[in-house]
């Protein structure tokens, strides 16, 4: 069994084959999304989640694997 950590990927169309290969296996137990947060506290968690849902066929399995958004799972960004 293994867990998938999404860190720095948009999970868009270019990542589609990789996502299907890793996440649709029965050995994949959890998917954890690390997201970016902007200065106004907006984040891209939902966008990544939607992109993942477009790639995976079994939505029920996907919902059971994805860990809900955690407040400490954001990727710290360097100040401009």
mmCIF file of N, CA and C in Angstrom:
data_model
loop_
_atom_site.group_PDB
_atom_site.id
_atom_site.type_symbol
_atom_site.label_atom_id
_atom_site.label_comp_id
_atom_site.label_asym_id
_atom_site.label_seq_id
_atom_site.Cartn_x
_atom_site.Cartn_y
_atom_site.Cartn_z
ATOM 1 N N UNK A 1 0.824 -1.204 0.000
ATOM 2 C CA UNK A 1 0.000 0.000 0.000
ATOM 3 C C UNK A 1 0.863 1.261 0.000
ATOM 4 N N UNK A 2 0.372 2.311 -0.611
ATOM 5 C CA UNK A 2 1.104 3.566 -0.662
ATOM 6 C C UNK A 2 0.136 4.746 -0.657
ATOM 7 N N UNK A 3 0.700 5.930 -0.377
ATOM 8 C CA UNK A 3 -0.041 7.184 -0.405
ATOM 9 C C UNK A 3 0.553 8.053 -1.503
ATOM 10 N N UNK A 4 -0.268 8.874 -2.123
ATOM 11 C CA UNK A 4 0.194 9.808 -3.145
ATOM 12 C C UNK A 4 0.107 11.211 -2.563
ATOM 13 N N UNK A 5 1.215 11.943 -2.636
ATOM 14 C CA UNK A 5 1.241 13.340 -2.209
ATOM 15 C C UNK A 5 1.351 14.197 -3.461
ATOM 16 N N UNK A 6 0.412 15.112 -3.638
ATOM 17 C CA UNK A 6 0.428 16.045 -4.761
ATOM 18 C C UNK A 6 1.088 17.316 -4.254
ATOM 19 N N UNK A 7 2.250 17.623 -4.805
ATOM 20 C CA UNK A 7 3.031 18.772 -4.340
ATOM 21 C C UNK A 7 3.556 19.514 -5.562
ATOM 22 N N UNK A 8 2.934 20.619 -5.907
ATOM 23 C CA UNK A 8 3.423 21.436 -7.005
ATOM 24 C C UNK A 8 2.888 21.043 -8.374
ATOM 25 N N UNK A 9 1.965 20.102 -8.452
ATOM 26 C CA UNK A 9 1.352 19.732 -9.724
ATOM 27 C C UNK A 9 -0.036 20.346 -9.811
ATOM 28 N N UNK A 10 -0.411 20.750 -11.005
ATOM 29 C CA UNK A 10 -1.771 21.254 -11.193
ATOM 30 C C UNK A 10 -2.745 20.101 -11.410
ATOM 31 N N UNK A 11 -2.197 18.928 -11.744
ATOM 32 C CA UNK A 11 -3.000 17.740 -12.042
ATOM 33 C C UNK A 11 -3.886 17.953 -13.257
ATOM 34 N N UNK A 12 -3.418 18.764 -14.185
ATOM 35 C CA UNK A 12 -4.143 19.029 -15.420
ATOM 36 C C UNK A 12 -3.974 17.908 -16.425
ATOM 37 N N UNK A 13 -4.333 18.177 -17.668
ATOM 38 C CA UNK A 13 -4.308 17.164 -18.719
ATOM 39 C C UNK A 13 -2.925 16.552 -18.936
ATOM 40 N N UNK A 14 -1.874 17.347 -18.781
ATOM 41 C CA UNK A 14 -0.531 16.818 -19.003
ATOM 42 C C UNK A 14 -0.135 15.777 -17.945
ATOM 43 N N UNK A 15 -0.791 15.789 -16.811
ATOM 44 C CA UNK A 15 -0.506 14.836 -15.730
ATOM 45 C C UNK A 15 -1.473 13.651 -15.735
ATOM 46 N N UNK A 16 -2.379 13.609 -16.689
ATOM 47 C CA UNK A 16 -3.470 12.649 -16.721
ATOM 48 C C UNK A 16 -3.005 11.198 -16.651
ATOM 49 N N UNK A 17 -2.067 10.798 -17.474
ATOM 50 C CA UNK A 17 -1.610 9.399 -17.501
ATOM 51 C C UNK A 17 -0.950 9.032 -16.177
ATOM 52 N N UNK A 18 -0.134 9.928 -15.649
ATOM 53 C CA UNK A 18 0.522 9.680 -14.365
ATOM 54 C C UNK A 18 -0.509 9.508 -13.256
ATOM 55 N N UNK A 19 -1.505 10.374 -13.234
ATOM 56 C CA UNK A 19 -2.540 10.288 -12.203
ATOM 57 C C UNK A 19 -3.293 8.970 -12.269
ATOM 58 N N UNK A 20 -3.714 8.604 -13.464
ATOM 59 C CA UNK A 20 -4.445 7.348 -13.615
ATOM 60 C C UNK A 20 -3.601 6.159 -13.177
ATOM 61 N N UNK A 21 -2.339 6.158 -13.586
ATOM 62 C CA UNK A 21 -1.451 5.043 -13.255
ATOM 63 C C UNK A 21 -1.277 4.893 -11.750
ATOM 64 N N UNK A 22 -1.097 5.989 -11.048
ATOM 65 C CA UNK A 22 -0.832 5.931 -9.611
ATOM 66 C C UNK A 22 -2.087 5.831 -8.753
ATOM 67 N N UNK A 23 -3.099 6.592 -9.079
ATOM 68 C CA UNK A 23 -4.220 6.767 -8.165
ATOM 69 C C UNK A 23 -5.346 5.755 -8.324
ATOM 70 N N UNK A 24 -5.473 5.126 -9.458
ATOM 71 C CA UNK A 24 -6.565 4.176 -9.651
ATOM 72 C C UNK A 24 -6.224 2.772 -9.177
ATOM 73 N N UNK A 25 -5.005 2.537 -8.760
ATOM 74 C CA UNK A 25 -4.608 1.224 -8.263
ATOM 75 C C UNK A 25 -5.227 0.980 -6.894
ATOM 76 N N UNK A 26 -5.546 -0.267 -6.614
ATOM 77 C CA UNK A 26 -6.114 -0.598 -5.308
ATOM 78 C C UNK A 26 -5.095 -0.421 -4.193
ATOM 79 N N UNK A 27 -3.812 -0.449 -4.525
ATOM 80 C CA UNK A 27 -2.761 -0.246 -3.517
ATOM 81 C C UNK A 27 -2.670 1.205 -3.055
ATOM 82 N N UNK A 28 -3.225 2.132 -3.827
ATOM 83 C CA UNK A 28 -3.228 3.542 -3.432
ATOM 84 C C UNK A 28 -4.289 3.720 -2.349
ATOM 85 N N UNK A 29 -3.857 4.066 -1.172
ATOM 86 C CA UNK A 29 -4.772 4.167 -0.029
ATOM 87 C C UNK A 29 -5.231 5.583 0.259
ATOM 88 N N UNK A 30 -4.355 6.578 -0.004
ATOM 89 C CA UNK A 30 -4.726 7.965 0.273
ATOM 90 C C UNK A 30 -4.083 8.890 -0.749
ATOM 91 N N UNK A 31 -4.751 10.007 -1.000
ATOM 92 C CA UNK A 31 -4.223 11.063 -1.855
ATOM 93 C C UNK A 31 -4.268 12.341 -1.034
ATOM 94 N N UNK A 32 -3.110 12.962 -0.867
ATOM 95 C CA UNK A 32 -3.026 14.185 -0.065
ATOM 96 C C UNK A 32 -2.570 15.323 -0.957
ATOM 97 N N UNK A 33 -3.324 16.405 -0.968
ATOM 98 C CA UNK A 33 -3.052 17.545 -1.833
ATOM 99 C C UNK A 33 -2.406 18.659 -1.020
ATOM 100 N N UNK A 34 -1.206 19.052 -1.433
ATOM 101 C CA UNK A 34 -0.548 20.226 -0.877
ATOM 102 C C UNK A 34 -0.813 21.363 -1.857
ATOM 103 N N UNK A 35 -1.369 22.447 -1.390
ATOM 104 C CA UNK A 35 -1.878 23.507 -2.249
ATOM 105 C C UNK A 35 -1.140 24.824 -2.015
ATOM 106 N N UNK A 36 -1.284 25.729 -2.975
ATOM 107 C CA UNK A 36 -0.693 27.066 -2.858
ATOM 108 C C UNK A 36 -1.729 28.012 -2.277
ATOM 109 N N UNK A 37 -1.242 28.937 -1.463
ATOM 110 C CA UNK A 37 -2.119 29.945 -0.865
ATOM 111 C C UNK A 37 -1.555 31.317 -1.218
ATOM 112 N N UNK A 38 -2.405 32.203 -1.712
ATOM 113 C CA UNK A 38 -1.947 33.538 -2.085
ATOM 114 C C UNK A 38 -2.002 34.480 -0.886
ATOM 115 N N UNK A 39 -1.531 35.691 -1.097
ATOM 116 C CA UNK A 39 -1.476 36.676 -0.015
ATOM 117 C C UNK A 39 -2.858 37.019 0.535
ATOM 118 N N UNK A 40 -3.887 36.913 -0.299
ATOM 119 C CA UNK A 40 -5.242 37.226 0.177
ATOM 120 C C UNK A 40 -5.968 35.983 0.694
ATOM 121 N N UNK A 41 -5.181 34.930 1.028
ATOM 122 C CA UNK A 41 -5.673 33.674 1.603
ATOM 123 C C UNK A 41 -6.560 32.856 0.673
ATOM 124 N N UNK A 42 -6.513 33.120 -0.616
ATOM 125 C CA UNK A 42 -7.183 32.249 -1.577
ATOM 126 C C UNK A 42 -6.224 31.111 -1.891
ATOM 127 N N UNK A 43 -6.785 29.952 -2.198
ATOM 128 C CA UNK A 43 -5.915 28.815 -2.483
ATOM 129 C C UNK A 43 -6.408 28.054 -3.706
ATOM 130 N N UNK A 44 -5.588 27.103 -4.174
ATOM 131 C CA UNK A 44 -5.932 26.348 -5.380
ATOM 132 C C UNK A 44 -6.291 24.889 -5.075
ATOM 133 N N UNK A 45 -6.656 24.574 -3.844
ATOM 134 C CA UNK A 45 -7.020 23.205 -3.480
ATOM 135 C C UNK A 45 -8.171 22.695 -4.339
ATOM 136 N N UNK A 46 -9.210 23.477 -4.461
ATOM 137 C CA UNK A 46 -10.390 23.051 -5.213
ATOM 138 C C UNK A 46 -10.071 22.828 -6.690
ATOM 139 N N UNK A 47 -9.220 23.690 -7.258
ATOM 140 C CA UNK A 47 -8.839 23.514 -8.664
ATOM 141 C C UNK A 47 -8.094 22.198 -8.871
ATOM 142 N N UNK A 48 -7.181 21.874 -7.968
ATOM 143 C CA UNK A 48 -6.440 20.615 -8.066
ATOM 144 C C UNK A 48 -7.398 19.441 -7.909
ATOM 145 N N UNK A 49 -8.295 19.544 -6.957
ATOM 146 C CA UNK A 49 -9.281 18.489 -6.729
ATOM 147 C C UNK A 49 -10.148 18.251 -7.975
ATOM 148 N N UNK A 50 -10.591 19.318 -8.606
ATOM 149 C CA UNK A 50 -11.404 19.192 -9.820
ATOM 150 C C UNK A 50 -10.606 18.555 -10.957
ATOM 151 N N UNK A 51 -9.334 18.926 -11.091
ATOM 152 C CA UNK A 51 -8.492 18.327 -12.124
ATOM 153 C C UNK A 51 -8.293 16.835 -11.885
ATOM 154 N N UNK A 52 -8.122 16.446 -10.635
ATOM 155 C CA UNK A 52 -7.980 15.022 -10.306
ATOM 156 C C UNK A 52 -9.265 14.284 -10.669
ATOM 157 N N UNK A 53 -10.400 14.883 -10.361
ATOM 158 C CA UNK A 53 -11.681 14.214 -10.626
ATOM 159 C C UNK A 53 -11.909 14.009 -12.119
ATOM 160 N N UNK A 54 -11.358 14.866 -12.954
ATOM 161 C CA UNK A 54 -11.479 14.691 -14.411
ATOM 162 C C UNK A 54 -10.655 13.510 -14.906
ATOM 163 N N UNK A 55 -9.619 13.164 -14.186
ATOM 164 C CA UNK A 55 -8.709 12.099 -14.618
ATOM 165 C C UNK A 55 -9.144 10.714 -14.160
ATOM 166 N N UNK A 56 -9.797 10.634 -13.020
ATOM 167 C CA UNK A 56 -10.132 9.336 -12.450
ATOM 168 C C UNK A 56 -11.555 8.933 -12.796
ATOM 169 N N UNK A 57 -11.740 7.681 -13.088
ATOM 170 C CA UNK A 57 -13.046 7.184 -13.529
ATOM 171 C C UNK A 57 -13.973 6.828 -12.370
ATOM 172 N N UNK A 58 -13.449 6.229 -11.323
ATOM 173 C CA UNK A 58 -14.264 5.781 -10.195
ATOM 174 C C UNK A 58 -14.341 6.896 -9.147
ATOM 175 N N UNK A 59 -15.400 7.695 -9.208
ATOM 176 C CA UNK A 59 -15.531 8.863 -8.320
ATOM 177 C C UNK A 59 -15.699 8.466 -6.859
ATOM 178 N N UNK A 60 -16.382 7.387 -6.596
ATOM 179 C CA UNK A 60 -16.565 6.936 -5.216
ATOM 180 C C UNK A 60 -15.227 6.542 -4.601
ATOM 181 N N UNK A 61 -14.426 5.817 -5.353
ATOM 182 C CA UNK A 61 -13.094 5.435 -4.897
ATOM 183 C C UNK A 61 -12.229 6.676 -4.678
ATOM 184 N N UNK A 62 -12.329 7.629 -5.596
ATOM 185 C CA UNK A 62 -11.559 8.865 -5.480
ATOM 186 C C UNK A 62 -11.915 9.606 -4.194
ATOM 187 N N UNK A 63 -13.211 9.745 -3.910
ATOM 188 C CA UNK A 63 -13.639 10.463 -2.695
ATOM 189 C C UNK A 63 -13.171 9.770 -1.419
ATOM 190 N N UNK A 64 -13.075 8.454 -1.454
ATOM 191 C CA UNK A 64 -12.627 7.744 -0.254
ATOM 192 C C UNK A 64 -11.119 7.878 -0.046
ATOM 193 N N UNK A 65 -10.380 8.146 -1.116
ATOM 194 C CA UNK A 65 -8.920 8.233 -1.011
ATOM 195 C C UNK A 65 -8.410 9.631 -0.700
ATOM 196 N N UNK A 66 -9.094 10.654 -1.199
ATOM 197 C CA UNK A 66 -8.592 12.026 -1.050
ATOM 198 C C UNK A 66 -8.837 12.523 0.365
ATOM 199 N N UNK A 67 -7.783 13.023 0.968
ATOM 200 C CA UNK A 67 -7.861 13.610 2.308
ATOM 201 C C UNK A 67 -8.412 15.021 2.154
ATOM 202 N N UNK A 68 -9.370 15.383 2.976
ATOM 203 C CA UNK A 68 -9.954 16.724 2.881
ATOM 204 C C UNK A 68 -8.891 17.789 3.146
ATOM 205 N N UNK A 69 -9.199 18.998 2.737
ATOM 206 C CA UNK A 69 -8.238 20.098 2.838
ATOM 207 C C UNK A 69 -7.817 20.309 4.290
ATOM 208 N N UNK A 70 -6.505 20.325 4.485
ATOM 209 C CA UNK A 70 -5.929 20.544 5.807
ATOM 210 C C UNK A 70 -5.298 21.928 5.843
ATOM 211 N N UNK A 71 -5.524 22.668 6.893
ATOM 212 C CA UNK A 71 -5.031 24.049 6.962
ATOM 213 C C UNK A 71 -3.510 24.143 6.965
ATOM 214 N N UNK A 72 -2.835 23.091 7.367
ATOM 215 C CA UNK A 72 -1.369 23.139 7.405
ATOM 216 C C UNK A 72 -0.723 22.464 6.194
ATOM 217 N N UNK A 73 -1.495 22.125 5.166
ATOM 218 C CA UNK A 73 -0.957 21.478 3.975
ATOM 219 C C UNK A 73 -0.707 22.443 2.822
ATOM 220 N N UNK A 74 -0.581 23.724 3.113
ATOM 221 C CA UNK A 74 -0.282 24.658 2.032
ATOM 222 C C UNK A 74 1.226 24.723 1.810
ATOM 223 N N UNK A 75 1.590 25.052 0.579
ATOM 224 C CA UNK A 75 3.005 25.165 0.205
ATOM 225 C C UNK A 75 3.426 26.603 0.455
ATOM 226 N N UNK A 76 4.359 26.831 1.369
ATOM 227 C CA UNK A 76 4.802 28.209 1.624
ATOM 228 C C UNK A 76 5.510 28.773 0.397
ATOM 229 N N UNK A 77 5.177 29.988 0.048
ATOM 230 C CA UNK A 77 5.767 30.661 -1.106
ATOM 231 C C UNK A 77 6.726 31.744 -0.639
ATOM 232 N N UNK A 78 7.766 31.951 -1.422
ATOM 233 C CA UNK A 78 8.700 33.034 -1.129
ATOM 234 C C UNK A 78 8.050 34.366 -1.454
ATOM 235 N N UNK A 79 8.319 35.370 -0.655
ATOM 236 C CA UNK A 79 7.776 36.700 -0.917
ATOM 237 C C UNK A 79 8.479 37.306 -2.139
ATOM 238 N N UNK A 80 7.694 38.022 -2.952
ATOM 239 C CA UNK A 80 8.271 38.661 -4.147
ATOM 240 C C UNK A 80 9.123 39.841 -3.779
#
